[in-house]
Every structure is written in C-alpha cells, then in structure tokens.
Short mmCIF file of C-alpha atoms and ligand atoms in Angstrom, two decimals:
data_model
loop_
_atom_site.label_atom_id
_atom_site.label_comp_id
_atom_site.label_asym_id
_atom_site.label_seq_id
_atom_site.Cartn_x
_atom_site.Cartn_y
_atom_site.Cartn_z
CA MET D 287 77.47 40.48 9.32
CA PHE D 288 73.79 39.60 9.59
CA THR D 289 73.10 36.09 8.28
CA LYS D 290 69.84 35.02 9.91
CA SER D 291 66.82 33.93 7.90
CA THR D 292 63.55 32.19 8.63
CA TRP D 293 60.44 30.75 6.98
CA ILE D 294 57.25 31.22 8.92
CA ARG D 295 54.49 28.98 7.66
CA LEU D 296 51.04 29.87 8.90
CA PRO D 297 47.53 28.70 8.10
CA ARG D 298 45.92 31.20 5.74
CA ASN D 299 42.21 30.92 6.56
CA VAL D 300 41.31 30.26 10.16
CA VAL D 301 37.53 30.20 10.45
CA VAL D 302 36.23 29.78 14.01
CA GLY D 303 32.73 30.13 15.38
CA HIS D 304 29.11 29.15 15.45
CA GLY D 305 27.99 27.24 12.36
CA VAL D 306 31.12 27.92 10.32
CA LEU D 307 31.09 24.36 8.97
CA ASP D 308 28.80 25.82 6.30
CA GLN D 309 31.69 27.97 5.12
CA THR D 310 34.11 25.10 4.56
CA VAL D 311 33.98 25.10 0.77
CA GLU D 312 34.11 28.89 0.67
CA ALA D 313 37.27 28.84 2.79
CA VAL D 314 38.75 26.20 0.49
CA GLU D 315 37.85 28.07 -2.71
CA GLU D 316 39.60 31.16 -1.41
CA LEU D 317 42.82 29.19 -1.32
CA HIS D 318 42.61 28.45 -5.05
CA LEU D 319 42.96 24.74 -4.48
CA HIS D 320 42.11 22.73 -7.55
CA GLY D 321 41.12 19.16 -8.28
CA ARG D 322 39.10 16.60 -6.42
CA PRO D 323 38.86 16.87 -2.66
CA LEU D 324 39.69 13.82 -0.57
CA ILE D 325 38.02 13.74 2.84
CA VAL D 326 39.77 11.76 5.56
CA THR D 327 37.48 11.09 8.48
CA SER D 328 36.39 8.51 11.05
CA PRO D 329 32.93 7.04 11.52
CA THR D 330 31.30 9.56 13.91
CA PRO D 331 32.86 12.75 12.48
CA ARG D 332 31.79 11.55 9.07
CA LYS D 333 28.18 11.64 10.19
CA ILE D 334 28.32 14.91 12.11
CA ALA D 335 30.48 16.89 9.68
CA GLY D 336 31.87 14.90 6.75
CA GLU D 337 28.59 14.33 4.98
CA ALA D 338 27.62 18.00 5.14
CA ILE D 339 30.96 18.96 3.58
CA ILE D 340 30.52 16.40 0.78
CA GLU D 341 27.15 17.98 0.04
CA GLN D 342 28.66 21.47 -0.04
CA PHE D 343 31.22 20.30 -2.58
CA ALA D 344 28.51 18.56 -4.61
CA GLU D 345 26.57 21.83 -4.82
CA ARG D 346 29.59 23.33 -6.54
CA GLY D 347 29.89 20.38 -8.88
CA LEU D 348 32.81 18.77 -7.06
CA ASP D 349 32.73 15.07 -6.35
CA ALA D 350 34.57 14.57 -3.06
CA GLU D 351 35.99 11.14 -2.27
CA THR D 352 36.02 9.84 1.32
CA VAL D 353 38.39 7.56 3.22
CA VAL D 354 37.21 6.41 6.64
CA VAL D 355 40.00 5.58 9.09
CA ASP D 356 39.45 3.81 12.38
CA THR D 357 42.85 3.85 14.01
CA ALA D 358 45.90 6.06 13.79
CA SER D 359 48.54 3.93 12.09
CA PHE D 360 51.02 3.97 9.26
CA GLU D 361 48.81 1.58 7.42
CA ALA D 362 46.03 4.17 7.56
CA VAL D 363 48.37 6.88 6.26
CA GLU D 364 49.32 4.59 3.38
CA ARG D 365 45.71 3.84 2.62
CA VAL D 366 45.00 7.56 2.37
CA ILE D 367 48.03 8.12 0.13
CA GLU D 368 46.84 5.34 -2.19
CA ALA D 369 43.30 6.72 -2.33
CA ALA D 370 44.63 10.21 -3.04
CA GLU D 371 46.82 8.94 -5.86
CA GLU D 372 44.03 6.85 -7.31
CA ILE D 373 41.66 9.79 -7.72
CA ASP D 374 44.50 12.27 -8.28
CA ALA D 375 43.21 14.32 -5.36
CA GLY D 376 43.85 18.03 -5.55
CA PHE D 377 43.80 18.51 -1.77
CA LEU D 378 42.92 16.71 1.45
CA LEU D 379 40.58 17.58 4.29
CA GLY D 380 41.00 15.98 7.71
CA VAL D 381 37.58 15.88 9.37
CA GLY D 382 37.54 14.57 12.92
CA GLY D 383 39.39 14.50 16.22
CA GLY D 384 43.12 14.00 16.41
CA LYS D 385 43.36 10.80 14.39
CA ALA D 386 41.79 11.75 11.08
CA ILE D 387 43.55 15.11 11.13
CA ASP D 388 46.99 13.66 11.85
CA ILE D 389 46.58 11.01 9.18
CA ALA D 390 45.35 13.45 6.53
CA LYS D 391 48.12 15.89 7.42
CA MET D 392 50.83 13.25 7.10
CA ALA D 393 49.44 11.85 3.84
CA ALA D 394 49.05 15.34 2.31
CA ASP D 395 52.60 16.21 3.27
CA HIS D 396 53.91 12.99 1.74
CA ILE D 397 52.29 13.55 -1.64
CA GLY D 398 52.70 17.31 -1.66
CA ARG D 399 49.04 18.28 -1.62
CA GLY D 400 47.25 21.01 0.30
CA PHE D 401 45.70 20.13 3.64
CA VAL D 402 42.67 21.59 5.38
CA SER D 403 41.82 20.86 9.01
CA VAL D 404 38.20 20.48 10.15
CA PRO D 405 38.34 19.49 13.84
CA THR D 406 35.30 17.99 15.55
CA ALA D 407 36.99 18.10 18.97
CA ALA D 408 39.28 20.75 20.47
CA SER D 409 41.42 18.15 22.17
CA HIS D 410 45.00 19.09 21.27
CA ASP D 411 47.06 21.59 19.32
CA GLY D 412 47.66 19.21 16.42
CA ILE D 413 44.45 20.54 14.86
CA VAL D 414 46.27 23.75 13.96
CA SER D 415 49.96 22.93 14.02
CA GLY D 416 52.20 21.30 11.48
CA ARG D 417 52.95 18.38 13.77
CA GLY D 418 51.52 14.96 13.24
CA SER D 419 52.12 11.71 15.02
CA VAL D 420 50.98 8.13 14.73
CA PRO D 421 51.88 5.18 16.93
CA GLU D 422 53.78 2.25 15.49
CA GLY D 423 54.27 -0.76 17.71
CA ASP D 424 55.37 0.62 21.04
CA THR D 425 56.83 3.81 19.62
CA ARG D 426 55.35 6.93 18.23
CA HIS D 427 56.41 8.68 15.06
CA SER D 428 56.24 12.40 14.90
CA VAL D 429 56.60 14.26 11.67
CA ALA D 430 57.01 17.90 10.98
CA ALA D 431 54.64 18.82 8.19
CA ASP D 432 53.33 22.18 7.01
CA PRO D 433 50.48 23.60 9.06
CA PRO D 434 47.03 23.32 7.48
CA LEU D 435 46.22 25.86 4.76
CA ALA D 436 42.87 26.41 6.44
CA VAL D 437 41.27 25.50 9.75
CA ILE D 438 37.49 25.34 10.00
CA ALA D 439 36.52 25.08 13.68
CA ASP D 440 32.78 25.11 14.21
CA THR D 441 32.16 25.84 17.89
CA GLU D 442 28.65 24.39 17.68
CA LEU D 443 30.16 21.02 16.75
CA LEU D 444 33.11 21.31 19.12
CA ALA D 445 30.80 22.07 22.05
CA GLU D 446 29.03 18.76 21.45
CA ALA D 447 32.21 16.71 21.64
CA PRO D 448 32.72 14.70 24.85
CA TRP D 449 33.65 17.11 27.62
CA GLU D 450 36.92 15.40 28.49
CA LEU D 451 38.22 16.14 24.99
CA THR D 452 37.77 19.87 25.60
CA THR D 453 39.44 19.72 29.02
CA ALA D 454 42.31 17.82 27.38
CA GLY D 455 42.70 20.66 24.86
CA CYS D 456 42.80 23.15 27.75
CA ALA D 457 45.39 21.14 29.62
CA ASP D 458 47.55 20.95 26.48
CA ILE D 459 47.52 24.77 26.41
CA ILE D 460 48.21 25.13 30.15
CA SER D 461 51.31 22.98 29.65
CA ASN D 462 52.76 25.78 27.49
CA TYR D 463 54.03 27.31 30.75
CA THR D 464 56.49 24.51 31.34
CA ALA D 465 57.25 24.01 27.64
CA VAL D 466 58.52 27.60 27.54
CA MET D 467 60.52 27.12 30.77
CA ASP D 468 62.21 24.11 29.17
CA TRP D 469 62.84 26.04 25.99
CA ARG D 470 64.55 28.90 27.85
CA LEU D 471 66.64 26.42 29.80
CA ALA D 472 67.69 24.64 26.61
CA ASN D 473 68.55 27.98 25.08
CA ARG D 474 70.73 28.96 28.04
CA LEU D 475 72.45 25.62 28.46
CA LYS D 476 72.56 24.20 24.95
CA ASN D 477 72.17 27.22 22.71
CA VAL D 478 68.94 25.86 21.30
CA GLU D 479 67.44 28.43 18.95
CA TYR D 480 64.94 30.54 20.80
CA SER D 481 62.32 33.08 19.77
CA GLU D 482 61.21 35.71 22.26
CA TYR D 483 58.05 36.39 20.21
CA ALA D 484 57.02 32.75 20.07
CA ALA D 485 57.73 32.20 23.76
CA ALA D 486 55.77 35.30 24.79
CA LEU D 487 52.82 34.35 22.59
CA SER D 488 52.78 30.82 23.95
CA GLU D 489 52.86 31.96 27.58
CA MET D 490 50.25 34.62 26.98
CA THR D 491 47.98 32.03 25.39
CA ALA D 492 48.18 29.85 28.50
CA GLU D 493 47.56 32.89 30.67
CA ILE D 494 44.46 34.00 28.76
CA LEU D 495 43.07 30.51 28.98
CA VAL D 496 43.66 30.33 32.72
CA ASP D 497 42.11 33.81 33.17
CA ASN D 498 39.03 32.62 31.28
CA ALA D 499 38.81 29.30 33.08
CA ASP D 500 35.36 30.18 34.41
CA LEU D 501 34.06 30.20 30.82
CA VAL D 502 35.26 26.65 30.40
CA LYS D 503 32.22 24.66 31.46
CA PRO D 504 30.42 21.68 29.99
CA GLY D 505 27.61 22.60 27.63
CA LEU D 506 28.88 26.17 27.07
CA GLU D 507 29.74 26.91 23.46
CA GLU D 508 32.05 29.67 24.78
CA SER D 509 34.29 26.89 26.11
CA ALA D 510 34.88 25.63 22.59
CA TRP D 511 35.53 29.21 21.46
CA VAL D 512 38.06 29.94 24.21
CA VAL D 513 39.92 26.66 23.75
CA THR D 514 39.98 26.79 19.97
CA LYS D 515 41.29 30.34 19.88
CA ALA D 516 44.00 29.27 22.32
CA LEU D 517 44.92 26.25 20.19
CA VAL D 518 45.18 28.48 17.12
CA SER D 519 47.36 30.95 18.96
CA SER D 520 49.57 28.16 20.27
CA GLY D 521 49.88 26.83 16.72
CA VAL D 522 50.95 30.27 15.52
CA ALA D 523 53.62 30.33 18.23
CA MET D 524 54.96 27.04 16.87
CA SER D 525 54.88 28.44 13.34
CA ILE D 526 56.89 31.48 14.40
CA ALA D 527 59.38 29.30 16.24
CA GLY D 528 59.59 26.83 13.37
CA SER D 529 59.45 24.07 15.99
CA SER D 530 57.10 22.66 18.58
CA ARG D 531 59.30 24.06 21.39
CA PRO D 532 56.81 26.78 22.49
CA ALA D 533 54.21 24.11 23.27
CA SER D 534 56.19 20.96 23.98
CA GLY D 535 58.74 20.34 26.70
CA ALA D 536 59.43 17.65 29.27
CA GLU D 537 55.71 17.30 30.07
CA HIS D 538 55.23 16.15 26.47
CA LEU D 539 58.11 13.67 26.72
CA PHE D 540 56.43 12.31 29.85
CA SER D 541 53.12 11.93 28.02
CA HIS D 542 54.71 10.30 24.95
CA GLN D 543 56.39 7.80 27.25
CA LEU D 544 53.10 7.03 29.02
CA ASP D 545 51.59 6.37 25.58
CA ARG D 546 54.26 3.73 25.08
CA ILE D 547 54.34 2.04 28.47
CA ALA D 548 50.95 2.53 30.15
CA PRO D 549 48.54 -0.34 29.59
CA ASP D 550 45.73 2.13 29.07
CA PRO D 551 47.05 5.65 28.40
CA ALA D 552 44.87 8.68 29.12
CA LEU D 553 44.22 11.55 26.70
CA HIS D 554 47.29 13.39 25.46
CA GLY D 555 46.28 16.73 27.00
CA HIS D 556 45.46 15.17 30.36
CA GLN D 557 48.82 13.44 30.54
CA VAL D 558 50.80 16.55 29.62
CA GLY D 559 48.83 18.53 32.22
CA VAL D 560 49.90 16.18 35.01
CA GLY D 561 53.43 16.16 33.59
CA SER D 562 53.44 19.94 33.65
CA ILE D 563 52.63 20.06 37.39
CA MET D 564 55.73 17.97 38.08
CA THR D 565 58.13 19.67 35.67
CA ALA D 566 57.07 23.10 36.97
CA TYR D 567 58.07 21.86 40.41
CA LEU D 568 61.41 20.67 39.06
CA HIS D 569 62.07 24.08 37.55
CA GLU D 570 61.12 26.27 40.46
CA GLY D 571 60.66 24.14 43.54
CA ASP D 572 58.12 24.64 46.23
CA ARG D 573 57.55 28.32 45.71
CA GLY D 574 57.01 28.20 41.99
CA ILE D 575 53.91 28.16 39.82
CA TRP D 576 53.30 24.43 40.04
CA THR D 577 50.35 24.99 42.38
CA ASP D 578 48.85 27.52 39.93
CA ILE D 579 49.11 24.96 37.15
CA ARG D 580 47.50 22.31 39.33
CA ASP D 581 44.70 24.64 40.43
CA ALA D 582 44.02 25.76 36.86
CA LEU D 583 43.77 22.12 35.74
CA ARG D 584 41.46 21.35 38.65
CA SER D 585 39.20 24.28 37.89
CA ILE D 586 38.53 22.99 34.38
CA ASP D 587 37.99 19.35 35.52
CA ALA D 588 41.27 18.06 34.09
CA PRO D 589 43.16 15.35 36.00
CA THR D 590 45.93 16.35 38.41
CA THR D 591 46.88 12.94 39.77
CA ALA D 592 47.97 9.55 38.48
CA ARG D 593 44.79 8.05 39.86
CA GLU D 594 42.65 10.48 37.91
CA LEU D 595 44.60 9.57 34.78
CA GLY D 596 43.88 5.91 35.51
CA ILE D 597 47.59 5.16 35.54
CA ASP D 598 49.42 3.51 38.44
CA ALA D 599 52.23 5.16 40.40
CA ASP D 600 54.98 2.82 39.19
CA THR D 601 54.20 3.59 35.56
CA VAL D 602 54.37 7.33 36.31
CA ILE D 603 57.80 6.85 37.91
CA GLU D 604 59.01 4.72 35.03
CA ALA D 605 57.88 7.37 32.54
CA LEU D 606 59.57 10.15 34.54
CA THR D 607 62.87 8.30 34.74
CA THR D 608 63.02 7.15 31.12
CA CYS D 609 61.25 9.74 28.98
CA HIS D 610 64.37 11.88 28.43
CA THR D 611 65.61 9.16 26.07
CA ILE D 612 62.77 9.18 23.58
CA ARG D 613 63.81 12.25 21.72
CA ASP D 614 66.74 14.55 21.44
CA ARG D 615 65.13 17.50 23.20
CA TYR D 616 66.91 19.08 26.14
CA THR D 617 64.59 19.82 29.07
CA ILE D 618 64.66 20.14 32.85
CA LEU D 619 64.95 16.34 32.93
CA GLY D 620 68.48 16.69 31.57
CA ASP D 621 70.12 13.30 31.29
CA GLY D 622 67.36 11.68 33.30
CA MET D 623 65.93 11.55 36.81
CA ASN D 624 66.77 8.76 39.18
CA GLU D 625 63.97 6.85 40.81
CA ARG D 626 64.22 8.51 44.18
CA ALA D 627 64.08 11.99 42.76
CA ALA D 628 61.15 10.99 40.55
CA ARG D 629 59.24 9.60 43.54
CA GLU D 630 59.95 12.73 45.47
CA VAL D 631 58.59 15.13 42.86
CA ALA D 632 55.56 12.96 42.17
CA THR D 633 54.79 12.70 45.90
CA LYS D 634 55.41 16.35 46.74
CA THR D 635 53.11 17.51 43.96
CA GLY D 636 50.44 15.00 45.00
CA VAL D 637 50.55 13.22 41.64
CA ILE D 638 51.12 9.83 43.34
ZN1 ZN J 866 50.37 18.65 23.10
#
C-alpha cells in the first residue's frame, strides 16, 4: 500500500534583478497580505533599502513600522515580536544581510505572520530558505520556519555589498557537493529520508555556480545574479526535501562548531567552504573531488586554509573532532574523528 505524503513549501514570488527593490510593494500586494507592514532591518540596510521600501508603502497609504536590530540574539527576536504585536502587524519584511532576515523570519514564524525577505547581501542560503539561527551564549539555535512568501533580491544592491559576503554565498553553494554526499551516506547507513530530486537540484546548483565562476568577480553585477539564482535554487532543493540536508552536511557542523569555539569566527560561507574541502577528502580520499572544491573556492577568492579564515590550527582540529556532537545529523564524521585523523585530513588538504 502506498502511504507516503509530503508538504512542499516554496516562496511564491521570487523577484531577482537590476533595480527590483522598486517592485517590493508590488510583490507583496500580489500575495494578498493585509495589515501594517513591520520592517526588520539593521542600520546600514535601513539606509540603502529600508527607507525606500517605507516610502513605497507610504505611496500606497500604508504606514510601515521599523525595528532596527544590531545583533542576532533572542532578545532581538523578542523585541521584534513585541513590536509586531503592539502594532498588530499584518506581515514582516526582513531587510538586510543574514541577521535582520533571520530575526524577522523567526519572529514571523512565532506569531504566525507572513514573512518577506529583502536581502542586501548574497552571503548565505538563509535569505531564501526556511532556516533561521541565532546565537545564544556559546550555542546556536536553529529553527525550522516556513520559507519566505517572497524574496526581493536587487542585484544592483547586492553587487555593492562587501565582496567577501558574495564569495561567502558562493562557498555556501559549493559546499552542497559534500552536503549531498553526507545525505546519501546517511540514507544508506541510517535510512534517513532522501529525495533524488532535491539532491540532484542541489548538486546541479553547485555545478552551475562552479561553471560560471569566471562571472564571479568584484564589481560585476552578474556575480550577484549568479549567486542569488544559486541561493534560490538551493533553497528550493531544501523545500523539496523538507529539510536542510541538500545544503547542510558535516561541513556545516564544522562551521557551527567554529562559531562556538573560535575567538573570532569567519563568515559562515567561508567556514563551510573550508569544511567542505576536508569532508570531501574524507568521503573519497586522494582521488576524489576535494581538489575541485578547493580550486573552485580559490577561483572566487574564498578562503581554503585555516590561516585565510583567521583561525588557528588547534581550533580547526578541535572543531573537527567535536562537531559531530552538536546536532543529531549523521555525516561522514560518524561518531567523531580522533585527533590524529583530524590532523591528517587537515594537513593533507592543506587546510593547516
Ligand atoms: Zn550554509
């Protein structure tokens, strides 16, 4: 008897391209969202995008409220929830890099309101996916929320973001290769639910990005286009899978652990990129695609070594040997690497 069923939640309006910020309110109106908009943003994104959106709403007679958040924290999520309740917000817009978007997404999910994502940097796949995370003390809380109802990604704005944010977004996509390897392994060994469609889409996304690596150059608006399309596609893969598996394996565990233990962690995408070099090696050994991953990262100016991440070798080893414990997600790391094995992979891949 056939008993399977699934819910695939996707963003409905994905608007990407030159100057599309002007179409924000149009994209929102199409969703039939009602009530007052609440804009969650941080200081710089507020200036470069938030204010223009407030004006667009004002032209339609809507008085948007704004909450400015400085740091990603639970306190900030609570502040947004309070503000939303106070004005009885109809829907929330996250306008900014990772922080404002994650916070708006989590708050909207908590109070059951619609959420619209307006990224000002293409730095990780959280701008399109239903995942959100904020640090608390030395841990990090991830929540599974619905993906945004709409994504407005203006490539003109994204191209002006600091270059390393774009390379971090690229590296996050390149890491899909190893995320899918881990997913297949977990499916074979632990019967973890697996979707051929989602896995294929995720891998193809990484491949297209690598094939277009020569378009990824500072100052080129095409870079923002290529990366954003890839982030959207990666988000769709997660939606189809109903989990972050297509885009998050051991390399993500490694990065989450660095966020907790490194005195000065690097960007999420940069950390997962370096993690991906090492976990690809663990999967396939010397002859595998780890060198392709490293070369692809190099070609787009993303870090490939601990030194380039600004993180010392011992911290990398500590993260490699302990990160399997931070979440119940089976990967190539299994029940953990010992120190010698960790040193070996990090040395052989040139990470330390
Ligand atoms: Zn990621």
